[in-house]
Short mmCIF file of N, CA and C in Angstrom, two decimals:
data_model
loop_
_atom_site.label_atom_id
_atom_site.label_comp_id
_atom_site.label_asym_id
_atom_site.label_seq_id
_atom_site.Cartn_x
_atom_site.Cartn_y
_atom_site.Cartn_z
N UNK A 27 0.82 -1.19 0.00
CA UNK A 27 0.00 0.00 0.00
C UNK A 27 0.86 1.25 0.00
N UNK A 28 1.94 1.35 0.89
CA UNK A 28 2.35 2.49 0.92
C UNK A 28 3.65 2.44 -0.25
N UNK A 29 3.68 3.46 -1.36
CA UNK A 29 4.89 3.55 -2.02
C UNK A 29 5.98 4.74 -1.58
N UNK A 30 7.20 3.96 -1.59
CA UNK A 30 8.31 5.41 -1.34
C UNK A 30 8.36 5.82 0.58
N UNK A 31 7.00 4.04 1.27
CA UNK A 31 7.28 4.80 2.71
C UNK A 31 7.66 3.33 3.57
N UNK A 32 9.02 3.36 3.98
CA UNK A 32 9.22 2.10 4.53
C UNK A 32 7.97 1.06 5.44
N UNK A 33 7.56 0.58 5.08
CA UNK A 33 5.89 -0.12 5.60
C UNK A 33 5.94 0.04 7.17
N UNK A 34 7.27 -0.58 8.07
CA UNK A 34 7.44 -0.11 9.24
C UNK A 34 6.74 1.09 9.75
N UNK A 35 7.22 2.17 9.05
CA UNK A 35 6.51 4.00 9.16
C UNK A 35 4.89 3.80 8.92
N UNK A 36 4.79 2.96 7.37
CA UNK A 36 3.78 3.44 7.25
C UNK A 36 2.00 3.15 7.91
N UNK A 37 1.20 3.81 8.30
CA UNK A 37 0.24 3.50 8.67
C UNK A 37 -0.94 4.22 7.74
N UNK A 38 -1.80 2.85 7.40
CA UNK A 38 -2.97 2.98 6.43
C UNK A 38 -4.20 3.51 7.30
N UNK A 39 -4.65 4.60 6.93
CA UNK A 39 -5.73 5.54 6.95
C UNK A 39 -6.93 5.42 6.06
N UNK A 40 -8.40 4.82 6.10
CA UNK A 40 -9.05 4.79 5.91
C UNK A 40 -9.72 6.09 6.02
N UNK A 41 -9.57 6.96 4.76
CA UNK A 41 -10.06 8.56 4.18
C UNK A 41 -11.31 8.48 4.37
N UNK A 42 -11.82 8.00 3.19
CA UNK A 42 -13.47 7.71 2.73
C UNK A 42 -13.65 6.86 1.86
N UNK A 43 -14.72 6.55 2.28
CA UNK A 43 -15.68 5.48 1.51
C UNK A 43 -16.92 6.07 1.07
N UNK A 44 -17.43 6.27 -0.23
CA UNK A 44 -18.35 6.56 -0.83
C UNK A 44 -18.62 5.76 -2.30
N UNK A 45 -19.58 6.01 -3.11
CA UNK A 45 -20.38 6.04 -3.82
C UNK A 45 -19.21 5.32 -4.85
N UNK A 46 -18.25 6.23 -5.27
CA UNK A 46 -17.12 6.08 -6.15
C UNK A 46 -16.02 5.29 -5.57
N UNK A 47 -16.40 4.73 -4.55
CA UNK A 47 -14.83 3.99 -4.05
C UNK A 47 -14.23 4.11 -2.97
N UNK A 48 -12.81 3.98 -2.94
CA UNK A 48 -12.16 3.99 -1.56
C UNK A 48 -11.16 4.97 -1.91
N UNK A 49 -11.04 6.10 -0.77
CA UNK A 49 -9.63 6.71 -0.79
C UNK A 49 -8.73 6.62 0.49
N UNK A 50 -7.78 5.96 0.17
CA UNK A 50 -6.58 5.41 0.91
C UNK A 50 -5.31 6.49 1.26
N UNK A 51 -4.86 6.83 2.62
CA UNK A 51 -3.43 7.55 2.28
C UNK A 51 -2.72 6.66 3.26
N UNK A 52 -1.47 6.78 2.78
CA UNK A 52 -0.63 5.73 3.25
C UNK A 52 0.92 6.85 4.05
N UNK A 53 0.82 7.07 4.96
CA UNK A 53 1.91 7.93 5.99
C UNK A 53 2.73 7.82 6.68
N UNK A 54 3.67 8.78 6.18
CA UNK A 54 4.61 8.80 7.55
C UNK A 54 4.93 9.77 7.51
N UNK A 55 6.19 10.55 8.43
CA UNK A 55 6.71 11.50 9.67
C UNK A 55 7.19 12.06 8.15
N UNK A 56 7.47 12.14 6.91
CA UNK A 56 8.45 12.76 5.76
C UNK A 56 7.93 12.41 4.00
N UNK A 57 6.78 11.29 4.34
CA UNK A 57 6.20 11.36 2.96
C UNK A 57 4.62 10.72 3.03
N UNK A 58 4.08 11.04 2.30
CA UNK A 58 2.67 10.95 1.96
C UNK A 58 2.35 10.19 0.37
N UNK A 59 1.72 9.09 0.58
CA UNK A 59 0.98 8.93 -0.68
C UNK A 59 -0.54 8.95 -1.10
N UNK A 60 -1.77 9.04 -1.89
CA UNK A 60 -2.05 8.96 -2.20
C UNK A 60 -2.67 8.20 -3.45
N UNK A 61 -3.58 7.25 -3.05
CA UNK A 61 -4.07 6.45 -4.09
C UNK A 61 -5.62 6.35 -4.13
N UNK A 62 -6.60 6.88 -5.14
CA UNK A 62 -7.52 6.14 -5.87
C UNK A 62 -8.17 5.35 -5.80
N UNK A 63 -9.01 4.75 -5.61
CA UNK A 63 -9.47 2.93 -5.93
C UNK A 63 -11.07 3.23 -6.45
N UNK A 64 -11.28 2.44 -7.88
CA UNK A 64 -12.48 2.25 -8.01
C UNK A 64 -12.99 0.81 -8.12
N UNK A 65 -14.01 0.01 -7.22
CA UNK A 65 -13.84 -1.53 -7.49
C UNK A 65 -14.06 -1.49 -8.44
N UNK A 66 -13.01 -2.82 -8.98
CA UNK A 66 -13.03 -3.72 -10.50
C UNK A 66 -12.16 -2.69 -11.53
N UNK A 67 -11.95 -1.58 -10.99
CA UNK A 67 -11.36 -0.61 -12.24
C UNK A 67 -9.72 -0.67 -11.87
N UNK A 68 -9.30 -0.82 -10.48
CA UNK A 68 -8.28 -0.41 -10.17
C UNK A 68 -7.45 0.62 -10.07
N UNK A 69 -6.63 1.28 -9.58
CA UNK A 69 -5.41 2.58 -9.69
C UNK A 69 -6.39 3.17 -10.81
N UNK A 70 -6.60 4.76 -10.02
CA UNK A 70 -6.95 5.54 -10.93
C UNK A 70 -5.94 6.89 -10.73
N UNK A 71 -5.56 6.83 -9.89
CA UNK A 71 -4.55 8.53 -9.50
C UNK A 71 -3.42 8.00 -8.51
N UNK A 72 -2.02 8.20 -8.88
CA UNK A 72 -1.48 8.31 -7.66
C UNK A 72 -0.77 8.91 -7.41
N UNK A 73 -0.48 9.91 -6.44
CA UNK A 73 0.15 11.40 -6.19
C UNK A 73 1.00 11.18 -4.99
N UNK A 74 2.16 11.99 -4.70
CA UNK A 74 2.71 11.51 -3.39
C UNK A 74 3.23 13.18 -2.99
N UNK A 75 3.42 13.16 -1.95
CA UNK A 75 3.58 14.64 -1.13
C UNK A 75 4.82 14.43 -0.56
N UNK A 76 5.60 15.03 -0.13
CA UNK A 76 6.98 14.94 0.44
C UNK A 76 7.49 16.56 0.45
N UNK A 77 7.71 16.60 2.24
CA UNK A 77 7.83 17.91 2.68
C UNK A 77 7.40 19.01 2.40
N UNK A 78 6.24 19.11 1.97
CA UNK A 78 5.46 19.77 1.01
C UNK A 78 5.71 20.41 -0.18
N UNK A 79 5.79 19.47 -1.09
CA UNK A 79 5.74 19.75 -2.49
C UNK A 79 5.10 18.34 -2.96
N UNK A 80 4.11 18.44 -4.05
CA UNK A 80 3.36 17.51 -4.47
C UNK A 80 3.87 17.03 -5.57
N UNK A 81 3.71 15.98 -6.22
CA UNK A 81 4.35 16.00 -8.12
C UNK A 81 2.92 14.32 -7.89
N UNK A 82 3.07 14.19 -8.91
CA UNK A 82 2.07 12.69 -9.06
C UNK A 82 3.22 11.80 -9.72
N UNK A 83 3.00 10.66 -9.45
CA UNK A 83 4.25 9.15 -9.89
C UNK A 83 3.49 8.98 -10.48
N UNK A 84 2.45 9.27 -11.22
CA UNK A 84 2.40 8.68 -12.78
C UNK A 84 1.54 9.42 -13.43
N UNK A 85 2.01 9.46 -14.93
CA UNK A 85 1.68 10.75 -15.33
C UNK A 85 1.23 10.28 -17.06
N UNK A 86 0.84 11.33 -17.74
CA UNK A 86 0.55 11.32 -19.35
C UNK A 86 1.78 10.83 -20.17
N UNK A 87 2.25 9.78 -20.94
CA UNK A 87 2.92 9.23 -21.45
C UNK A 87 3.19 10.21 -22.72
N UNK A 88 3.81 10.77 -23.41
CA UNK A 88 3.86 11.84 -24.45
C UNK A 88 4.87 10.68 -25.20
N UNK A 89 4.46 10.94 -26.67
CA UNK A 89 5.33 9.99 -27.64
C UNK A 89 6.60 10.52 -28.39
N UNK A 90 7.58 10.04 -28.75
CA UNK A 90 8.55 10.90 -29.08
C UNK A 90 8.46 11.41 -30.52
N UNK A 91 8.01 12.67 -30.97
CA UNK A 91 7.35 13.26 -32.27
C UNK A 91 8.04 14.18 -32.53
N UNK A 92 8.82 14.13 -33.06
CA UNK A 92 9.50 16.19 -33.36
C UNK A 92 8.78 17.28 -33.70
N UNK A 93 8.91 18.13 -32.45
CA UNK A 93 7.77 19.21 -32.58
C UNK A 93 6.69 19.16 -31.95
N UNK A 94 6.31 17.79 -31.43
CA UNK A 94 4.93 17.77 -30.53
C UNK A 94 5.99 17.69 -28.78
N UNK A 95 5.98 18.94 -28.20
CA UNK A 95 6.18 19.16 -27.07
C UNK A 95 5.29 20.46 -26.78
N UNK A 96 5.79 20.81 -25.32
CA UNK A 96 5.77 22.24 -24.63
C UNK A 96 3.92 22.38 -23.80
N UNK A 97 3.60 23.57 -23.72
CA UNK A 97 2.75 23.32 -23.12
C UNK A 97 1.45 23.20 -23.47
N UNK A 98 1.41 23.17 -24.95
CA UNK A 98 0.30 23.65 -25.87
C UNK A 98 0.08 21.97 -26.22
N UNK A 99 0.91 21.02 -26.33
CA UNK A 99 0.35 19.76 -26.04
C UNK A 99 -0.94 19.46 -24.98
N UNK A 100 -2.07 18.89 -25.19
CA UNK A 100 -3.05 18.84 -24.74
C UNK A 100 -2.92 17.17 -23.95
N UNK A 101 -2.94 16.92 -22.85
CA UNK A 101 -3.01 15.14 -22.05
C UNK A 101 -4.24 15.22 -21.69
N UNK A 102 -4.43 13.85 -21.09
CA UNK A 102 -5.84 13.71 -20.38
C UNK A 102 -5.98 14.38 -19.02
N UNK A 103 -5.20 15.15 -18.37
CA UNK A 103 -5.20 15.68 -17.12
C UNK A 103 -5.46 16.96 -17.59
N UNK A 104 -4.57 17.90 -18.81
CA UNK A 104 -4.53 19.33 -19.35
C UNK A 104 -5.82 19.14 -20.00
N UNK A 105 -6.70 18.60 -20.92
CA UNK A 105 -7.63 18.87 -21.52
C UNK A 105 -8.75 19.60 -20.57
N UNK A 106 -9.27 19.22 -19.80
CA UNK A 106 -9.99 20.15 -18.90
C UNK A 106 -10.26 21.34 -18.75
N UNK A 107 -8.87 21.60 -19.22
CA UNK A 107 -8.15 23.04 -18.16
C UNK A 107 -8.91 24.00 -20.11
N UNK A 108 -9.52 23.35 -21.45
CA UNK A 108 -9.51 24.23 -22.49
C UNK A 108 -11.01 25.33 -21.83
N UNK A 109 -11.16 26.56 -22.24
CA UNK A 109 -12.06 27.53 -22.02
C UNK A 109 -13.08 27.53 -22.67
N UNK A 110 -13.11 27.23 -24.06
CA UNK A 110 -13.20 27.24 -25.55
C UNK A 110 -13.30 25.39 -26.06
N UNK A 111 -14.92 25.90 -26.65
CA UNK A 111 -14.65 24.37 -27.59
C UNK A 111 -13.45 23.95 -28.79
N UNK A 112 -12.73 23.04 -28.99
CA UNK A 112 -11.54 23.27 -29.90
C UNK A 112 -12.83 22.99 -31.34
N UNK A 113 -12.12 23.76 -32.31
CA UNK A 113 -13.05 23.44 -33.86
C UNK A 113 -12.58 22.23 -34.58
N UNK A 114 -11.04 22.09 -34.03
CA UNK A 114 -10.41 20.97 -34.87
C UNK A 114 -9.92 20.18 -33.64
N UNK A 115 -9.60 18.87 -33.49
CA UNK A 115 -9.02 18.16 -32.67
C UNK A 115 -8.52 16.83 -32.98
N UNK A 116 -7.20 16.62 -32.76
CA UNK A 116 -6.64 15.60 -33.03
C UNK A 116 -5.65 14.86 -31.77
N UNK A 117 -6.03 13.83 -31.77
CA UNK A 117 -6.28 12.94 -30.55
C UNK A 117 -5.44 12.01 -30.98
N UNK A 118 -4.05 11.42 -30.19
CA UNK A 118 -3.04 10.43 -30.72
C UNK A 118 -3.44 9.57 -29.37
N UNK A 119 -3.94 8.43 -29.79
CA UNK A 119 -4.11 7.46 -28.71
C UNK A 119 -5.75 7.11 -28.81
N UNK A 120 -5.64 5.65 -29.55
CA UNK A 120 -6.72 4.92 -29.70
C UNK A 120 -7.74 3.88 -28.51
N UNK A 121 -7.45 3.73 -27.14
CA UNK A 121 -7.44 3.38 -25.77
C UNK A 121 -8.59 3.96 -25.53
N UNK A 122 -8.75 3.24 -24.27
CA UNK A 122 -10.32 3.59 -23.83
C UNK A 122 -10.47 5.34 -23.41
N UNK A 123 -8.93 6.28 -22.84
CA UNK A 123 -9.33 7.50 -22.89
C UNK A 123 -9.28 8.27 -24.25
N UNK A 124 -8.79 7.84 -25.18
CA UNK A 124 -8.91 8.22 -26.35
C UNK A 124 -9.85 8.49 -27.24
N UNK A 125 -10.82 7.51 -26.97
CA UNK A 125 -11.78 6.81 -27.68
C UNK A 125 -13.19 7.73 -26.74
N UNK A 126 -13.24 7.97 -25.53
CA UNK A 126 -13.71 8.53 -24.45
C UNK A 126 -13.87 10.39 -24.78
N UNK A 127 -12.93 10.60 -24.44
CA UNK A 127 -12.63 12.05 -25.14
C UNK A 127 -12.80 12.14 -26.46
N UNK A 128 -12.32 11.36 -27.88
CA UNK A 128 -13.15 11.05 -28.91
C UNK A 128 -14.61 11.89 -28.97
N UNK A 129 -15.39 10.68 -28.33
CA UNK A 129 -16.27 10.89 -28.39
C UNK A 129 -17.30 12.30 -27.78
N UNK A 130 -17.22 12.38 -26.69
CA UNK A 130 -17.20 13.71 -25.98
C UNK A 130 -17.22 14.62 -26.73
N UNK A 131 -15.69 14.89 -27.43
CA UNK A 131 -15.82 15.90 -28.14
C UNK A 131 -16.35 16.22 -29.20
N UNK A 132 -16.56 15.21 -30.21
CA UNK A 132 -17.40 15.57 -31.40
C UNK A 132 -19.04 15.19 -31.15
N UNK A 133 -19.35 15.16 -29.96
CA UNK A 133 -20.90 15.44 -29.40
C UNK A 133 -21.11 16.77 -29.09
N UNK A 134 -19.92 17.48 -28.75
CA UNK A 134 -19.61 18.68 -28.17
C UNK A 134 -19.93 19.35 -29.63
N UNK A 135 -19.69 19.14 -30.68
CA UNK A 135 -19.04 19.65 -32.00
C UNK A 135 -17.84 19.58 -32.62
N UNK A 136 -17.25 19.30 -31.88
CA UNK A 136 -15.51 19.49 -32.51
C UNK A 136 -15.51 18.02 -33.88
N UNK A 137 -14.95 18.93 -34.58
CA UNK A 137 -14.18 17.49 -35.87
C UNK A 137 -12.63 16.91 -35.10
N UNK A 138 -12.63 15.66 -34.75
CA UNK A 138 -12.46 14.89 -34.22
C UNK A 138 -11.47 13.99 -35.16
N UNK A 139 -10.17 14.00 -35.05
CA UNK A 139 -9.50 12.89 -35.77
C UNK A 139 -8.76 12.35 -34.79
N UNK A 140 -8.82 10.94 -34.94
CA UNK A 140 -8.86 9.83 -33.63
C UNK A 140 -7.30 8.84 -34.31
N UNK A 141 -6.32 9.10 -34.23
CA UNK A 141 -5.16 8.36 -34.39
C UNK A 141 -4.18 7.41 -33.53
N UNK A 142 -4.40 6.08 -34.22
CA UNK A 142 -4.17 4.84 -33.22
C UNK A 142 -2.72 4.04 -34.61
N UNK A 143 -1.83 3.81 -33.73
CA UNK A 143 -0.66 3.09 -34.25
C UNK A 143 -1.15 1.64 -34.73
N UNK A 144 -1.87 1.04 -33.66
CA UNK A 144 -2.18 -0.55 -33.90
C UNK A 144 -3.56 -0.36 -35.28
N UNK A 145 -3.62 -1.62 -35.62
CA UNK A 145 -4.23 -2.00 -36.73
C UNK A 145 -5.30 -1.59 -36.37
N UNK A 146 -6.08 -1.54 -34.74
CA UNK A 146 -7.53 -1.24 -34.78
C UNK A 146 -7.65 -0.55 -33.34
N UNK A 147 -8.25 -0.06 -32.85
CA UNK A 147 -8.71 0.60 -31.59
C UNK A 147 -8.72 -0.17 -30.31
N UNK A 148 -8.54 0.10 -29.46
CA UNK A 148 -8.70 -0.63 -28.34
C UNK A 148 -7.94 -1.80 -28.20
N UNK A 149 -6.77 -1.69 -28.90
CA UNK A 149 -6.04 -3.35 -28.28
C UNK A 149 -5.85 -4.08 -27.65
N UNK A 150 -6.25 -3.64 -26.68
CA UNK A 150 -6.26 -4.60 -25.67
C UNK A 150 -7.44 -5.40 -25.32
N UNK A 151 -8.40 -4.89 -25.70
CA UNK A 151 -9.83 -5.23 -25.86
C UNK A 151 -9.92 -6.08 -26.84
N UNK A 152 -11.58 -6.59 -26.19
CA UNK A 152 -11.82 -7.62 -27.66
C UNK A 152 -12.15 -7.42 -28.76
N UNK A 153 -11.39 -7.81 -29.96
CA UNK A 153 -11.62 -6.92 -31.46
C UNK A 153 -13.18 -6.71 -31.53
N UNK A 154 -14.17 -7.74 -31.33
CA UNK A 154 -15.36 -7.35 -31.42
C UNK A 154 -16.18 -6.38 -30.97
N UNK A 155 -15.69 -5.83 -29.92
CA UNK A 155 -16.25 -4.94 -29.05
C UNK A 155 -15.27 -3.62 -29.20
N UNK A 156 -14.08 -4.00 -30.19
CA UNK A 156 -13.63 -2.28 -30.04
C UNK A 156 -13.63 -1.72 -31.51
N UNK A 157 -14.19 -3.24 -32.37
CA UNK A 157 -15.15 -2.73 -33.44
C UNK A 157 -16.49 -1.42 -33.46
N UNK A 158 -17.48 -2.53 -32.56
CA UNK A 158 -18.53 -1.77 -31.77
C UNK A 158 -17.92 -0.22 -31.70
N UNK A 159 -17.00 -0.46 -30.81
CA UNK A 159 -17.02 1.13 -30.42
C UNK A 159 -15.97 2.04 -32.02
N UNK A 160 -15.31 1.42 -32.49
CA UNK A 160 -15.24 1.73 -33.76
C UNK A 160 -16.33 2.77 -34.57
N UNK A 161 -17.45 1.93 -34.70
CA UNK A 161 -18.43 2.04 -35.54
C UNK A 161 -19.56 3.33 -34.69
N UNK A 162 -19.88 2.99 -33.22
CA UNK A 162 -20.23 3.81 -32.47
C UNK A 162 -19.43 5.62 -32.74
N UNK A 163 -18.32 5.23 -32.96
CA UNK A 163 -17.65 6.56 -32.85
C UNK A 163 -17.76 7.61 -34.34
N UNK A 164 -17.46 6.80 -34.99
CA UNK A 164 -17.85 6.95 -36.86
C UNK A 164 -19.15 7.38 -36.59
N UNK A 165 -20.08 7.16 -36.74
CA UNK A 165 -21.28 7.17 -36.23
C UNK A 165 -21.67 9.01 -35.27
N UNK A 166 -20.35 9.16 -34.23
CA UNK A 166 -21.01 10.78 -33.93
C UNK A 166 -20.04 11.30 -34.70
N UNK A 167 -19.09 10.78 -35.62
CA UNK A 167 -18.36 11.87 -36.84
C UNK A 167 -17.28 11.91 -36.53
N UNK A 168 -16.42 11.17 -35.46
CA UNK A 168 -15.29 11.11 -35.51
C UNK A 168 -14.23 10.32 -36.47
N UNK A 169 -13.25 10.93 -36.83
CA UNK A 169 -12.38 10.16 -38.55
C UNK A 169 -11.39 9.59 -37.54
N UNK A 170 -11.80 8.25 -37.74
CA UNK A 170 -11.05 7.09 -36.91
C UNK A 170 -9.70 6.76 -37.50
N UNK A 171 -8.55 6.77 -37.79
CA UNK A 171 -7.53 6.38 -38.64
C UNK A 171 -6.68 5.19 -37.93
N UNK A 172 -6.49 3.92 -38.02
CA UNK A 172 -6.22 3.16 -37.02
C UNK A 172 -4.61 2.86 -38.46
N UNK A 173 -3.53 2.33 -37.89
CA UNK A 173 -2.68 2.08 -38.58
C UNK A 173 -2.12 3.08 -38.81
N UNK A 174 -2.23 4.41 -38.11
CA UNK A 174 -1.58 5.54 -38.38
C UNK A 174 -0.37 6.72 -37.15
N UNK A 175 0.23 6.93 -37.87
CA UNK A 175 1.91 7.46 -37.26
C UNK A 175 1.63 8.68 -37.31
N UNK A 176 1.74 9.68 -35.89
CA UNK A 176 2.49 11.00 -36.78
C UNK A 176 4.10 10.75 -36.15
N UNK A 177 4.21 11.62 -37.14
CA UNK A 177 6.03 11.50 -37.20
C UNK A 177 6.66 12.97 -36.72
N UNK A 178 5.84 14.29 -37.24
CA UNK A 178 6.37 15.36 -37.14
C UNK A 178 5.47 16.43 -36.54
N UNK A 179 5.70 17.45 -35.73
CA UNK A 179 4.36 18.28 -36.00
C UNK A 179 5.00 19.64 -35.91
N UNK A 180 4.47 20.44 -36.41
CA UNK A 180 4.25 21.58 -36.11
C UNK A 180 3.55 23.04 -35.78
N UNK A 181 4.18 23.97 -34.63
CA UNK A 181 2.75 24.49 -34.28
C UNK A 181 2.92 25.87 -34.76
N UNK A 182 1.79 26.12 -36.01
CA UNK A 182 1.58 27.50 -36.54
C UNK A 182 0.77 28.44 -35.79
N UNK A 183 0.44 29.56 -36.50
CA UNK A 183 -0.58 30.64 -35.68
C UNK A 183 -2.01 30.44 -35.87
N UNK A 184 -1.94 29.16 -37.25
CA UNK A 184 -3.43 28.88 -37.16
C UNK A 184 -3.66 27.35 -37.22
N UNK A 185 -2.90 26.78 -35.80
CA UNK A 185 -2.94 25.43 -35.09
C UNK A 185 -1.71 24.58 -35.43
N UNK A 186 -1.93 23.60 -35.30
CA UNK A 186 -1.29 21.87 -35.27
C UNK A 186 -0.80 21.75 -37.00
N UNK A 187 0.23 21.29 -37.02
CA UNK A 187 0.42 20.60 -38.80
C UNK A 187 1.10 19.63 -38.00
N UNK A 188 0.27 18.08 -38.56
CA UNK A 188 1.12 16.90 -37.98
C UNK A 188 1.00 16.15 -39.52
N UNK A 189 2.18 15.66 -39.48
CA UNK A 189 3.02 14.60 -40.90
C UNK A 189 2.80 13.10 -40.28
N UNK A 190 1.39 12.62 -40.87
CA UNK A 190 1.29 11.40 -40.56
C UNK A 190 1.20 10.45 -41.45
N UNK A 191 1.50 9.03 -41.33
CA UNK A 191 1.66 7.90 -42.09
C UNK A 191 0.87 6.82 -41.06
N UNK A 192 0.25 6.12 -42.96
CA UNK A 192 -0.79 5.22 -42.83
C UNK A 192 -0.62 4.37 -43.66
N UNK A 193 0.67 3.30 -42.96
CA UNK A 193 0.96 1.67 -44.22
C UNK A 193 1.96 2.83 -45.26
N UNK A 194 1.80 3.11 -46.95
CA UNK A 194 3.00 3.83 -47.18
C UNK A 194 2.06 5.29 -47.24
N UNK A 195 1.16 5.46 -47.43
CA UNK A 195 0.93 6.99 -47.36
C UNK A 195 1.29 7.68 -46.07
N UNK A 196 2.08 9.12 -47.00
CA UNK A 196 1.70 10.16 -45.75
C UNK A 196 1.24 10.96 -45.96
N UNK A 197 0.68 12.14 -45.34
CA UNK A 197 -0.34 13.07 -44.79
C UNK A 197 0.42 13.89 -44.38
N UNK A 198 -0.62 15.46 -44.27
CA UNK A 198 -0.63 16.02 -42.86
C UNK A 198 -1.91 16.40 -42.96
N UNK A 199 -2.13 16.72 -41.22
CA UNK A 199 -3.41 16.69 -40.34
C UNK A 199 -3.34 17.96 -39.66
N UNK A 200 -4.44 18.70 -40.17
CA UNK A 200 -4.45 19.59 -39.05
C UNK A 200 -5.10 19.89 -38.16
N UNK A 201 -4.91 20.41 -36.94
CA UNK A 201 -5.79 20.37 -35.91
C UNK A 201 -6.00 22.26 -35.13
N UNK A 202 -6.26 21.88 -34.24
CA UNK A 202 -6.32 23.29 -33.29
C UNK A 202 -5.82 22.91 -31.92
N UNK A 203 -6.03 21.81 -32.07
CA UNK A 203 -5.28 21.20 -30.57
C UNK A 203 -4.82 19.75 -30.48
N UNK A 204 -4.02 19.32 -30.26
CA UNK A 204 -3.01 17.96 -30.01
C UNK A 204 -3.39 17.30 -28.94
N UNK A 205 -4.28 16.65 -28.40
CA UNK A 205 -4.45 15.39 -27.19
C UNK A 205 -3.75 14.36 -27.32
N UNK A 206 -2.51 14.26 -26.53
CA UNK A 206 -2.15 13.21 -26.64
C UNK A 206 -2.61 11.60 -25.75
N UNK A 207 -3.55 11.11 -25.67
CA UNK A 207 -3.79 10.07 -24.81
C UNK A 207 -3.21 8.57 -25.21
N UNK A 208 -2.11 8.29 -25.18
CA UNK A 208 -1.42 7.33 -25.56
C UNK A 208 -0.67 6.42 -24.12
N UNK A 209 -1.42 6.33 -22.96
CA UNK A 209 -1.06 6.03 -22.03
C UNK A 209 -0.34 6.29 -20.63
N UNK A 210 0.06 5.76 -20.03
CA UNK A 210 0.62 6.42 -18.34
C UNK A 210 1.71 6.05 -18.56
N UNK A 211 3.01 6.76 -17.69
CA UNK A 211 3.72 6.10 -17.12
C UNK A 211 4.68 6.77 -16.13
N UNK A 212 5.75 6.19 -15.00
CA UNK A 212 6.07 6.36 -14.33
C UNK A 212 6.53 7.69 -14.24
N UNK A 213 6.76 8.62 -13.20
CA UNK A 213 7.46 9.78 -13.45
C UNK A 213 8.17 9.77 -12.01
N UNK A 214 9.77 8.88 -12.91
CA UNK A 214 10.89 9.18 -12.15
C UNK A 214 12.21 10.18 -12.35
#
């Protein structure tokens, strides 16, 4: 339970229990963690505190793209934070938050281009069911491109130019904003 706190130190605190789950902090005398729990879903957030300064151990996975950095990159944590519906949006990461925000947004209005590396959506899922949601998504107008790379991007004064490839074609795509939802990972 406790990460980063020798288990000896640490003592488990039962936060709350509600509707959405369990929230757990796990303590001691010099660090703090924080974890999430939704049953059956597992780890949804985990943040750790130490002498007071916060950072979270796991974070938006960003892919290595030349030119897609800085702060104008859009993750699943930054999207929130937009004021403004985006008009164009392009979304790298075919996964259940991908596919999620996807959708969302071109209910919202936004034109929606949904770009996934693997042959089809949801890989990890069962092809039949991430067909379904395939077809579901097509369906509120999102341009699904599965088998597709960007390689390059760049950011003009009137949005996103990303250089993408699909098998031997390439492209570019433009957007108004870059979501990258292509997974978590550690932030050491």
């Amino acid at each position: 339970v406790a990460i980063g706190v020798p288990m000896e130190q640490a003592r488990v605190k039962l936060v709350e229990i509600d509707q959405l789950g369990l929230e757990a902090a796990a303590r001691s005398a010099r660090h703090a963690v924080f974890a999430s729990l939704l049953p059956g879903n597992g780890l949804l957030a985990l943040a750790h505190h130490r002498d007071d300064q916060s950072y979270s151990l796991i974070e938006p996975a960003l892919p290595d793209i030349d030119g897609l950095h800085g702060p104008d990159v859009l993750t699943s944590e930054s999207i929130f934070e937009l004021t403004e519906r985006p008009r164009r949006l392009a979304i790298l990461g075919g996964g259940a938050v991908g596919c999620e925000l996807a959708q969302a947004f071109a209910r919202l209005g936004t034109r929606v281009h949904l770009l996934e590396a693997s042959p089809r959506l949801l890989p990890r899922e069962d092809a039949d069911a991430a067909d379904v949601i395939r077809d579901a998504l097509r369906g509120d107008g999102v341009t699904v491109m599965t088998g597709a790379t960007a390689h390059h991007a760049v950011r003009g004064d009137d949005g996103w130019h990303l250089t993408i490839t699909r098998g031997a074609i390439s492209d570019t795509l433009d957007a108004d904003h870059v979501l990258v939802a292509a997974g978590r990972r550690a932030n050491t």
